[in-house]
Coordinates of N, CA and C in Angstrom, one line a residue:
M17 N 102.3 117.0 67.8 CA 102.6 116.6 69.5 C 102.0 115.3 69.6
Q18 N 102.9 114.5 70.0 CA 102.6 113.2 70.5 C 101.7 112.9 71.5
D19 N 100.8 112.1 71.6 CA 99.9 112.0 72.5 C 100.6 110.6 73.5
L20 N 100.8 111.1 74.4 CA 101.6 110.1 75.5 C 100.6 108.9 76.0
N21 N 99.3 109.1 75.9 CA 98.5 107.8 76.0 C 98.9 106.8 75.0
D22 N 99.1 107.0 73.9 CA 99.5 105.9 73.0 C 100.9 105.3 73.5
F23 N 101.8 106.0 73.9 CA 103.0 105.3 74.6 C 102.3 104.4 75.6
V24 N 101.6 104.6 76.6 CA 101.2 103.8 77.7 C 100.3 102.6 77.0
W25 N 99.5 103.0 76.1 CA 98.9 101.6 75.6 C 99.6 100.7 74.9
F26 N 100.6 101.3 74.2 CA 101.7 100.3 73.7 C 102.1 99.3 74.6
V27 N 102.7 100.1 75.7 CA 103.4 99.3 76.9 C 102.6 98.3 77.3
K28 N 101.2 98.6 77.5 CA 100.4 97.4 78.1 C 100.0 96.5 77.0
V29 N 99.8 96.7 75.9 CA 99.7 95.9 74.6 C 100.9 94.7 74.6
V30 N 102.2 95.4 74.7 CA 103.2 94.6 74.8 C 103.3 93.5 76.1
E31 N 103.0 94.1 77.4 CA 103.1 93.5 78.4 C 101.8 92.4 78.6
H32 N 100.6 92.7 77.9 CA 99.9 91.8 78.1 C 99.8 90.7 76.8
G33 N 100.5 91.0 76.1 CA 100.7 90.0 74.9 C 99.6 90.0 73.9
G34 N 99.1 91.1 73.7 CA 97.8 91.1 72.6 C 96.9 92.3 73.0
F35 N 96.1 92.8 72.1 CA 95.2 93.7 72.1 C 93.9 93.4 73.1
A36 N 93.5 92.2 73.0 CA 92.4 91.6 73.9 C 92.8 91.7 75.3
A37 N 94.0 91.2 75.7 CA 94.1 91.2 77.0 C 94.3 92.6 77.8
A38 N 95.0 93.5 76.9 CA 95.4 94.8 77.3 C 93.9 95.7 77.2
G39 N 92.9 95.3 76.2 CA 91.9 96.0 76.5 C 91.0 95.8 77.7
R40 N 91.1 94.4 78.1 CA 90.5 94.2 79.5 C 91.2 94.7 80.3
A41 N 92.4 94.9 80.6 CA 93.2 95.5 81.8 C 92.9 97.0 81.6
L42 N 92.8 97.7 80.6 CA 92.5 99.1 80.4 C 91.4 99.3 80.5
D43 N 90.3 98.6 80.3 CA 89.0 98.7 80.1 C 88.7 99.6 78.8
Q44 N 89.4 99.2 77.7 CA 89.4 99.8 76.7 C 89.0 98.8 75.3
P45 N 88.1 99.3 74.4 CA 88.0 98.2 73.4 C 89.2 97.9 72.5
K46 N 89.2 96.7 72.4 CA 90.3 96.0 71.5 C 90.5 97.0 70.3
S47 N 89.3 97.1 69.5 CA 89.5 97.8 68.3 C 90.2 99.3 68.5
K48 N 89.9 99.9 69.6 CA 90.4 101.4 69.8 C 92.0 101.0 70.1
L49 N 92.5 100.2 70.7 CA 93.8 100.1 71.0 C 94.5 99.8 69.7
S50 N 93.8 98.9 68.7 CA 94.8 98.5 67.6 C 94.6 99.6 66.7
R51 N 93.7 100.3 66.6 CA 93.6 101.8 65.8 C 94.6 102.6 66.2
R52 N 94.7 102.9 67.5 CA 95.7 103.9 68.0 C 97.3 103.2 67.9
I53 N 97.5 102.0 68.1 CA 98.7 101.5 67.8 C 99.1 102.0 66.3
A54 N 98.1 101.5 65.5 CA 98.5 101.7 64.1 C 98.7 103.2 63.7
Q55 N 98.1 104.1 64.4 CA 98.4 105.5 64.0 C 99.7 105.8 64.5
L56 N 100.1 105.2 65.7 CA 101.4 105.5 66.2 C 102.6 104.9 65.3
E57 N 102.1 103.8 64.7 CA 103.3 103.1 63.8 C 103.3 104.0 62.7
E58 N 102.2 104.7 62.2 CA 102.2 105.6 61.0 C 103.0 106.8 61.4
R59 N 102.8 107.5 62.3 CA 103.7 108.7 62.7 C 105.1 108.5 62.9
L60 N 105.5 107.2 63.3 CA 106.8 106.8 63.6 C 107.4 106.3 62.3
G61 N 106.6 105.8 61.5 CA 107.2 105.3 60.1 C 107.9 103.9 60.2
V62 N 107.3 103.1 61.5 CA 107.9 101.8 61.5 C 106.7 100.8 62.0
R63 N 107.2 99.7 61.9 CA 106.2 98.4 62.5 C 106.7 97.9 63.8
L64 N 105.9 98.5 64.8 CA 106.3 98.0 66.1 C 105.7 96.6 66.6
I65 N 104.5 96.3 65.9 CA 103.9 94.9 66.0 C 103.8 94.2 64.8
Q66 N 103.9 92.9 64.7 CA 103.7 92.0 63.7 C 102.3 91.4 64.3
R67 N 101.3 91.6 63.4 CA 99.9 91.0 64.0 C 99.2 90.4 62.9
T68 N 98.6 89.2 63.1 CA 97.7 88.6 62.0 C 96.7 88.0 63.1
T69 N 95.7 87.3 62.5 CA 94.6 86.8 63.2 C 95.1 85.6 64.4
R70 N 96.3 85.1 63.9 CA 96.8 84.0 64.8 C 98.2 84.5 65.4
Q71 N 98.8 85.4 65.1 CA 100.2 85.7 65.4 C 100.3 87.2 66.1
F72 N 100.8 87.3 67.3 CA 101.2 88.6 67.9 C 102.6 88.7 68.0
A73 N 103.7 89.6 67.5 CA 105.0 89.5 67.9 C 105.5 91.0 67.8
V74 N 106.3 91.3 68.8 CA 107.0 92.6 68.9 C 107.9 92.6 67.8
T75 N 108.2 93.6 67.1 CA 109.5 93.6 66.2 C 110.8 94.1 66.9
E76 N 111.8 94.1 66.6 CA 113.1 94.6 67.0 C 113.1 96.1 67.3
V77 N 112.5 96.8 66.3 CA 112.3 98.3 66.8 C 111.2 98.4 67.7
G78 N 110.4 97.5 67.8 CA 109.2 97.7 68.9 C 109.6 97.3 70.2
Q79 N 110.5 96.4 70.2 CA 111.3 96.0 71.6 C 112.0 97.4 72.2
T80 N 112.8 97.9 71.1 CA 113.7 99.1 71.7 C 112.6 100.3 72.0
F81 N 111.7 100.3 71.0 CA 110.6 101.6 71.7 C 109.8 101.3 72.9
Y82 N 109.5 100.0 73.1 CA 108.9 99.7 74.2 C 110.0 99.8 75.5
Q83 N 111.1 99.6 75.5 CA 112.1 99.7 76.6 C 112.1 101.5 77.0
H84 N 112.0 102.1 75.8 CA 112.0 103.5 76.2 C 110.6 104.1 76.9
C85 N 109.6 103.7 76.2 CA 108.3 103.9 76.7 C 108.2 103.4 78.3
K86 N 108.6 102.2 78.6 CA 108.5 101.7 79.9 C 109.3 102.6 80.8
A87 N 110.6 103.1 80.4 CA 111.4 104.1 81.2 C 110.7 105.3 81.5
M88 N 109.8 105.7 80.4 CA 109.3 107.0 80.5 C 108.2 106.8 81.5
L89 N 107.4 105.6 81.4 CA 106.4 105.4 82.6 C 107.0 105.4 84.0
V90 N 108.0 104.7 84.2 CA 108.8 104.6 85.3 C 109.0 106.0 85.8
E91 N 109.5 106.8 84.9 CA 110.0 108.1 85.5 C 108.8 109.1 85.8
A92 N 107.7 108.8 85.2 CA 106.4 109.6 85.3 C 105.9 109.2 86.8
E93 N 105.9 107.8 87.1 CA 105.4 107.5 88.4 C 106.5 108.1 89.5
A94 N 107.6 107.9 89.2 CA 108.8 108.6 90.1 C 108.5 110.1 90.5
A95 N 108.1 110.8 89.3 CA 107.9 112.2 89.5 C 106.5 112.4 90.3
E96 N 105.5 111.5 90.2 CA 104.4 111.8 91.0 C 104.6 111.4 92.5
E97 N 105.6 110.3 92.7 CA 105.9 109.9 94.0 C 106.8 110.9 94.5
A98 N 107.6 111.8 93.9 CA 108.2 112.9 94.3 C 107.3 114.0 94.9
V99 N 106.3 114.3 94.2 CA 105.4 115.3 94.4 C 104.6 115.1 95.6
A100 N 104.4 113.6 95.8 CA 103.3 113.3 96.9 C 104.5 113.3 98.2
A101 N 105.7 113.0 98.0 CA 106.5 113.2 99.2 C 106.6 114.4 99.8
L102 N 106.6 115.5 98.9 CA 106.9 116.8 99.2 C 105.4 117.3 99.7
Q103 N 104.5 116.9 99.4 CA 103.2 117.2 100.0 C 103.2 116.8 101.4
A104 N 103.7 115.5 101.5 CA 103.7 114.8 102.9 C 104.5 115.6 104.1
E105 N 105.3 116.6 103.8 CA 106.3 117.1 104.7 C 105.2 117.7 105.8
P106 N 105.9 117.7 106.8 CA 105.0 118.3 107.9 C 104.6 119.7 107.7
R107 N 103.3 120.0 107.9 CA 103.1 121.5 107.8 C 102.1 121.7 109.0
G108 N 102.0 123.1 109.1 CA 101.0 123.8 110.1 C 101.7 124.5 111.3
M109 N 100.9 124.9 112.4 CA 101.4 125.6 113.5 C 101.7 124.6 114.5
V110 N 102.8 124.8 115.1 CA 103.2 124.1 116.3 C 103.4 125.1 117.5
R111 N 102.5 125.0 118.5 CA 102.7 126.0 119.7 C 103.6 125.1 120.9
I112 N 104.7 125.8 121.3 CA 105.9 125.4 122.3 C 106.0 126.4 123.2
T113 N 106.2 125.7 124.4 CA 106.6 126.4 125.6 C 108.1 126.0 126.3
C114 N 108.8 126.5 126.8 CA 110.1 126.2 127.3 C 110.3 127.3 128.3
P115 N 111.5 126.8 129.3 CA 111.8 128.0 130.3 C 112.6 128.9 129.4
V116 N 112.8 130.2 130.3 CA 113.6 131.1 129.6 C 115.0 130.9 129.5
T117 N 115.5 130.6 130.2 CA 117.0 130.0 130.4 C 117.3 129.1 129.2
L118 N 116.5 128.0 129.0 CA 116.8 126.7 128.2 C 116.4 127.3 126.8
L119 N 115.7 128.4 126.6 CA 115.4 129.0 125.3 C 116.9 129.6 124.9
H120 N 117.4 130.3 125.6 CA 118.7 131.1 125.1 C 119.8 130.1 125.0
V121 N 119.9 128.9 125.8 CA 121.0 128.1 125.9 C 121.0 127.0 124.9
H122 N 119.9 126.5 124.7 CA 119.7 125.3 123.9 C 118.7 125.3 122.9
V123 N 117.5 125.6 123.1 CA 116.3 125.7 122.4 C 116.3 126.4 121.2
G124 N 116.8 127.9 121.3 CA 117.0 128.7 120.3 C 117.6 128.2 119.1
P125 N 118.7 127.7 119.3 CA 119.7 127.3 118.0 C 118.9 126.2 117.3
M126 N 118.2 125.0 118.3 CA 117.8 123.9 117.7 C 116.4 124.4 116.8
L127 N 115.8 125.3 117.5 CA 114.4 125.8 116.3 C 114.8 126.4 115.1
A128 N 116.0 127.1 115.4 CA 116.4 127.6 113.8 C 116.7 126.5 112.8
R129 N 117.5 125.3 113.3 CA 117.7 124.5 112.3 C 116.5 123.6 112.1
F130 N 115.6 123.4 113.0 CA 114.2 122.7 112.8 C 113.3 123.4 111.7
M131 N 113.3 125.0 111.9 CA 112.5 125.6 110.7 C 113.2 125.5 109.5
A132 N 114.6 125.4 109.3 CA 115.3 125.3 108.1 C 114.9 124.0 107.4
R133 N 114.8 123.0 108.5 CA 114.8 121.6 107.7 C 113.3 121.5 107.3
Y134 N 112.1 122.1 108.1 CA 110.9 121.8 107.8 C 110.0 123.4 107.5
P135 N 110.3 123.8 106.2 CA 109.6 125.0 106.0 C 108.3 125.1 106.1
G136 N 107.5 124.0 106.0 CA 106.3 124.3 106.1 C 105.5 124.2 107.4
I137 N 106.3 124.4 108.4 CA 105.9 124.4 110.0 C 106.2 125.9 110.3
N138 N 105.3 126.5 110.9 CA 105.3 127.6 111.8 C 105.3 127.4 113.1
L139 N 106.1 128.2 114.0 CA 106.0 127.9 115.3 C 105.7 129.2 116.1
Q140 N 104.9 128.8 117.2 CA 104.7 130.0 118.2 C 105.1 129.5 119.6
L141 N 106.3 130.3 120.0 CA 106.9 129.9 121.1 C 106.5 130.9 122.4
E142 N 106.5 130.3 123.4 CA 106.0 131.1 124.8 C 107.4 130.7 125.6
A143 N 108.3 131.5 126.1 CA 109.4 131.1 126.9 C 108.7 131.7 128.1
T144 N 108.6 130.8 129.2 CA 108.1 131.0 130.4 C 108.6 130.1 131.6
N145 N 108.8 130.4 132.8 CA 109.0 129.5 133.7 C 107.6 129.1 134.7
R146 N 106.5 129.6 134.3 CA 105.3 129.0 135.0 C 104.6 127.7 134.7
R147 N 104.1 127.3 135.4 CA 103.6 125.9 134.9 C 102.4 125.9 134.2
V148 N 102.4 125.3 132.9 CA 101.5 125.4 131.8 C 100.5 124.3 131.6
D149 N 99.4 124.4 131.6 CA 98.4 123.4 131.2 C 98.3 123.1 129.6
L150 N 98.8 122.1 129.5 CA 99.3 122.2 128.0 C 97.6 122.0 127.2
V151 N 96.9 121.0 127.6 CA 95.6 120.9 127.2 C 94.7 122.2 127.2
A152 N 94.6 122.7 128.3 CA 93.7 124.0 128.4 C 94.3 125.0 127.6
E153 N 95.6 125.2 127.4 CA 95.9 126.4 126.8 C 96.4 126.1 125.2
G154 N 96.2 124.7 124.9 CA 96.5 124.5 123.4 C 97.8 124.3 123.1
V155 N 98.7 123.8 124.1 CA 100.1 123.8 123.6 C 100.5 122.4 123.2
D156 N 101.2 122.4 122.0 CA 101.6 121.0 121.5 C 102.9 120.2 122.4
V157 N 103.9 121.2 122.3 CA 105.1 120.8 122.9 C 105.6 121.6 124.2
A158 N 105.8 120.8 125.2 CA 106.5 121.6 126.3 C 107.7 121.1 126.7
I159 N 108.7 121.8 126.6 CA 110.0 121.2 127.0 C 110.4 121.9 128.5
R160 N 110.5 120.9 129.4 CA 110.6 121.3 130.8 C 112.0 120.6 131.4
V161 N 112.3 121.3 132.5 CA 113.6 120.7 133.2 C 112.9 120.5 134.7
R162 N 112.9 119.1 134.9 CA 112.1 118.8 136.3 C 112.6 117.5 136.7
P163 N 112.8 117.2 138.0 CA 113.4 115.9 138.5 C 112.3 114.8 138.3
R164 N 113.0 113.6 138.3 CA 112.0 112.3 138.3 C 111.4 112.2 139.6
P165 N 110.4 111.5 139.7 CA 109.6 110.9 138.8 C 108.5 111.9 138.2
F166 N 108.1 111.8 137.0 CA 107.5 112.6 136.0 C 106.0 112.7 136.7
D167 N 105.1 113.6 136.6 CA 103.8 113.7 136.5 C 103.2 113.8 135.3
D168 N 101.9 114.3 135.1 CA 101.3 114.3 134.0 C 101.4 112.9 133.2
S169 N 101.2 111.8 133.8 CA 101.5 110.6 133.1 C 100.7 110.3 132.0
D170 N 99.5 110.9 131.7 CA 98.5 110.9 130.9 C 99.0 111.5 129.6
L171 N 100.1 112.3 129.5 CA 100.9 113.2 128.5 C 102.0 112.1 127.7
V172 N 102.3 112.3 126.8 CA 103.4 111.4 126.0 C 104.8 112.2 126.7
L173 N 105.5 111.7 127.0 CA 106.8 112.0 127.7 C 108.0 111.6 127.0
R174 N 109.0 112.4 126.8 CA 110.4 112.0 126.1 C 111.4 112.6 127.0
V175 N 112.4 111.9 127.5 CA 113.3 112.5 128.0 C 114.5 112.8 127.2
L176 N 114.9 114.0 127.0 CA 115.6 114.5 126.0 C 117.3 114.6 126.4
A177 N 117.4 114.7 127.9 CA 118.7 114.6 128.5 C 118.4 114.5 129.9
D178 N 119.6 113.9 130.6 CA 119.6 113.9 132.1 C 120.9 114.8 132.4
R179 N 120.3 115.7 133.4 CA 121.2 116.4 134.2 C 121.1 116.3 135.5
G180 N 122.5 116.5 136.3 CA 122.6 116.4 137.7 C 122.6 117.8 138.1
H181 N 122.3 117.8 139.5 CA 122.7 118.9 140.2 C 123.8 119.0 141.1
C182 N 124.4 120.1 141.3 CA 125.4 120.3 142.1 C 125.4 121.6 143.1
L183 N 125.9 121.3 144.3 CA 125.9 122.4 145.2 C 127.1 123.4 145.1
V184 N 126.9 124.6 145.1 CA 127.8 125.4 144.6 C 128.0 126.8 145.9
A185 N 129.1 127.4 145.9 CA 129.0 128.3 146.8 C 130.3 129.3 146.4
G186 N 130.1 130.7 146.5 CA 131.2 131.6 146.2 C 132.2 131.6 147.3
P187 N 133.5 131.7 146.9 CA 134.6 131.9 147.7 C 134.4 133.1 148.7
A188 N 133.8 134.0 148.7 CA 133.7 134.7 149.6 C 132.5 134.4 150.8
L189 N 131.6 133.6 150.3 CA 130.6 133.1 151.2 C 131.3 132.0 152.1
I190 N 132.2 131.2 151.4 CA 132.9 130.0 152.3 C 133.9 130.8 153.5
E191 N 134.3 131.7 152.9 CA 135.4 132.5 153.4 C 134.5 133.0 154.9
R192 N 133.4 133.5 154.6 CA 132.6 134.2 155.9 C 131.9 133.0 156.6
M193 N 131.4 132.0 156.1 CA 130.8 130.8 156.7 C 131.6 129.8 157.2
G194 N 132.7 129.8 156.7 CA 133.5 128.6 157.0 C 133.2 127.2 156.4
N195 N 134.0 125.9 156.3 CA 133.9 124.9 155.7 C 133.0 124.1 156.6
P196 N 131.6 123.8 156.1 CA 130.9 122.8 157.2 C 131.4 121.6 157.5
A197 N 131.2 121.2 158.6 CA 131.9 119.9 159.0 C 130.6 118.5 158.7
M198 N 129.4 119.1 158.6 CA 128.2 118.1 158.4 C 127.4 118.7 157.3
P199 N 126.7 117.9 156.9 CA 125.7 118.7 155.8 C 124.6 119.3 156.4
S200 N 124.3 118.8 157.7 CA 122.9 119.7 158.3 C 123.6 121.0 158.7
E201 N 124.7 121.5 158.5 CA 125.0 122.9 158.9 C 124.7 123.6 157.8
L202 N 124.3 123.1 156.5 CA 124.2 124.0 155.4 C 122.8 124.5 155.3
S203 N 121.9 124.0 156.3 CA 120.5 124.7 156.5 C 120.6 126.2 156.9
E204 N 121.6 126.5 157.8 CA 121.7 127.7 158.4 C 122.6 128.6 157.2
W205 N 123.1 128.2 156.1 CA 123.6 129.3 154.9 C 122.5 129.8 154.2
P206 N 122.9 131.0 153.6 CA 121.9 131.7 152.8 C 121.9 131.0 151.5
G207 N 120.7 130.8 150.8 CA 121.0 130.2 149.5 C 119.8 131.0 148.4
L208 N 119.8 130.4 147.4 CA 119.0 130.8 146.3 C 118.1 129.5 146.0
S209 N 116.8 129.6 145.5 CA 116.1 128.4 145.3 C 115.0 128.9 144.3
M210 N 114.0 128.2 143.7 CA 113.0 128.3 142.9 C 112.1 127.7 143.4
G211 N 110.6 128.2 143.3 CA 109.5 128.0 143.7 C 108.4 129.0 143.9
A212 N 107.5 128.9 144.6 CA 106.4 129.8 144.7 C 105.5 129.5 146.1
G213 N 104.9 130.5 146.4 CA 104.2 130.7 147.6 C 104.9 129.8 149.0
K214 N 104.7 128.9 149.5 CA 104.8 128.1 150.7 C 105.5 127.0 150.2
H215 N 106.3 127.0 149.2 CA 107.1 126.0 148.6 C 108.0 125.3 149.6
L216 N 108.4 124.0 149.7 CA 109.0 123.6 150.6 C 110.6 123.5 150.0
H217 N 111.5 124.1 150.6 CA 113.0 124.3 149.8 C 114.0 123.0 150.6
K218 N 114.4 122.1 149.6 CA 115.2 121.4 150.2 C 116.1 120.7 149.0
G219 N 117.0 119.9 149.4 CA 117.8 119.4 148.4 C 118.5 118.1 149.1
E220 N 118.9 117.2 148.1 CA 119.3 115.9 148.7 C 120.6 116.0 148.0
L221 N 121.6 115.5 149.1 CA 123.2 115.3 148.5 C 123.4 114.1 148.7
S222 N 124.5 113.7 147.8 CA 125.0 112.4 147.7 C 126.4 112.2 148.0
G223 N 126.8 111.4 148.8 CA 128.2 111.1 149.1 C 128.9 110.0 148.8
P224 N 130.0 109.6 149.1 CA 130.7 108.4 148.9 C 130.0 107.3 149.7
E225 N 130.2 106.0 148.6 CA 129.5 104.8 149.1 C 128.1 105.0 149.3
G226 N 127.3 105.8 148.4 CA 126.0 106.0 148.6 C 125.3 106.7 149.7
A227 N 126.0 107.6 150.5 CA 125.5 108.0 151.6 C 124.6 109.2 150.8
K228 N 123.6 109.3 151.6 CA 122.6 110.6 151.3 C 122.3 111.4 152.5
A229 N 122.0 112.8 152.4 CA 121.6 113.7 153.2 C 120.4 114.6 152.6
E230 N 119.5 114.8 153.2 CA 118.6 115.8 153.0 C 118.5 117.1 153.6
I231 N 118.7 118.1 153.1 CA 118.9 119.5 153.7 C 117.6 120.4 153.5
H232 N 117.2 120.8 154.5 CA 116.0 121.7 154.5 C 116.4 123.1 154.9
F233 N 116.1 124.2 154.0 CA 116.8 125.5 154.2 C 115.7 126.6 153.8
T234 N 116.0 127.8 154.3 CA 115.1 128.7 154.1 C 116.0 129.8 153.2
P235 N 115.8 129.9 151.9 CA 116.6 130.7 151.0 C 116.2 132.3 151.1
R236 N 117.3 133.1 151.0 CA 117.1 134.4 150.7 C 116.7 135.0 149.6
L237 N 116.8 134.1 148.3 CA 116.3 134.6 147.1 C 115.5 133.5 146.5
V238 N 114.4 133.7 146.1 CA 113.4 132.7 145.4 C 112.9 133.2 144.2
T239 N 113.2 132.6 143.2 CA 112.7 133.0 141.7 C 111.5 131.9 141.3
T240 N 110.9 132.3 140.5 CA 109.6 131.5 140.1 C 109.7 131.2 138.6

């Protein structure tokens, strides 16, 4: 079996133009390099380098052999880099929290694609609508739906999407309550809202030409 170190040393000898310079670069005795190249030539049955006390010249066969050895070293380095790149893939456990509805509509399919792309990552997901203390509970990523401006300014925030709100009512409710003439009349309508405890329920309506109206109301049903 060939000793691949001989191929490496041959490449270095050729690139440094002699045994002495290659020996200094490799921190190897000149005599050792000369002996190993001579043994390599004997195994191959060809002269790779013409050398005398005054002359160092790579033969035609030696040039061809050098090109192949150099290509081998390049491929070996590429193989090491490929392994290093694989080892550099993200790994470990990531704890995520997101609202229940968002999980079913958007986050679930995205997580499936994410896990297929990064097999070294394991996920721990909590679907909840409660307020989560990321630091105290050891959560890495929190996906939330909330209006601007954002609080928790000491955390790293990324806006994934902007979504507006709209006011809706069922046909039966409109038939019973009638069409409101002014936004303020909506305060008397039964409604749904989100919050907890003594949360103040209100909404801001935007109209033509930048007109705005703030509506305060008491919802019939509140979810948290």
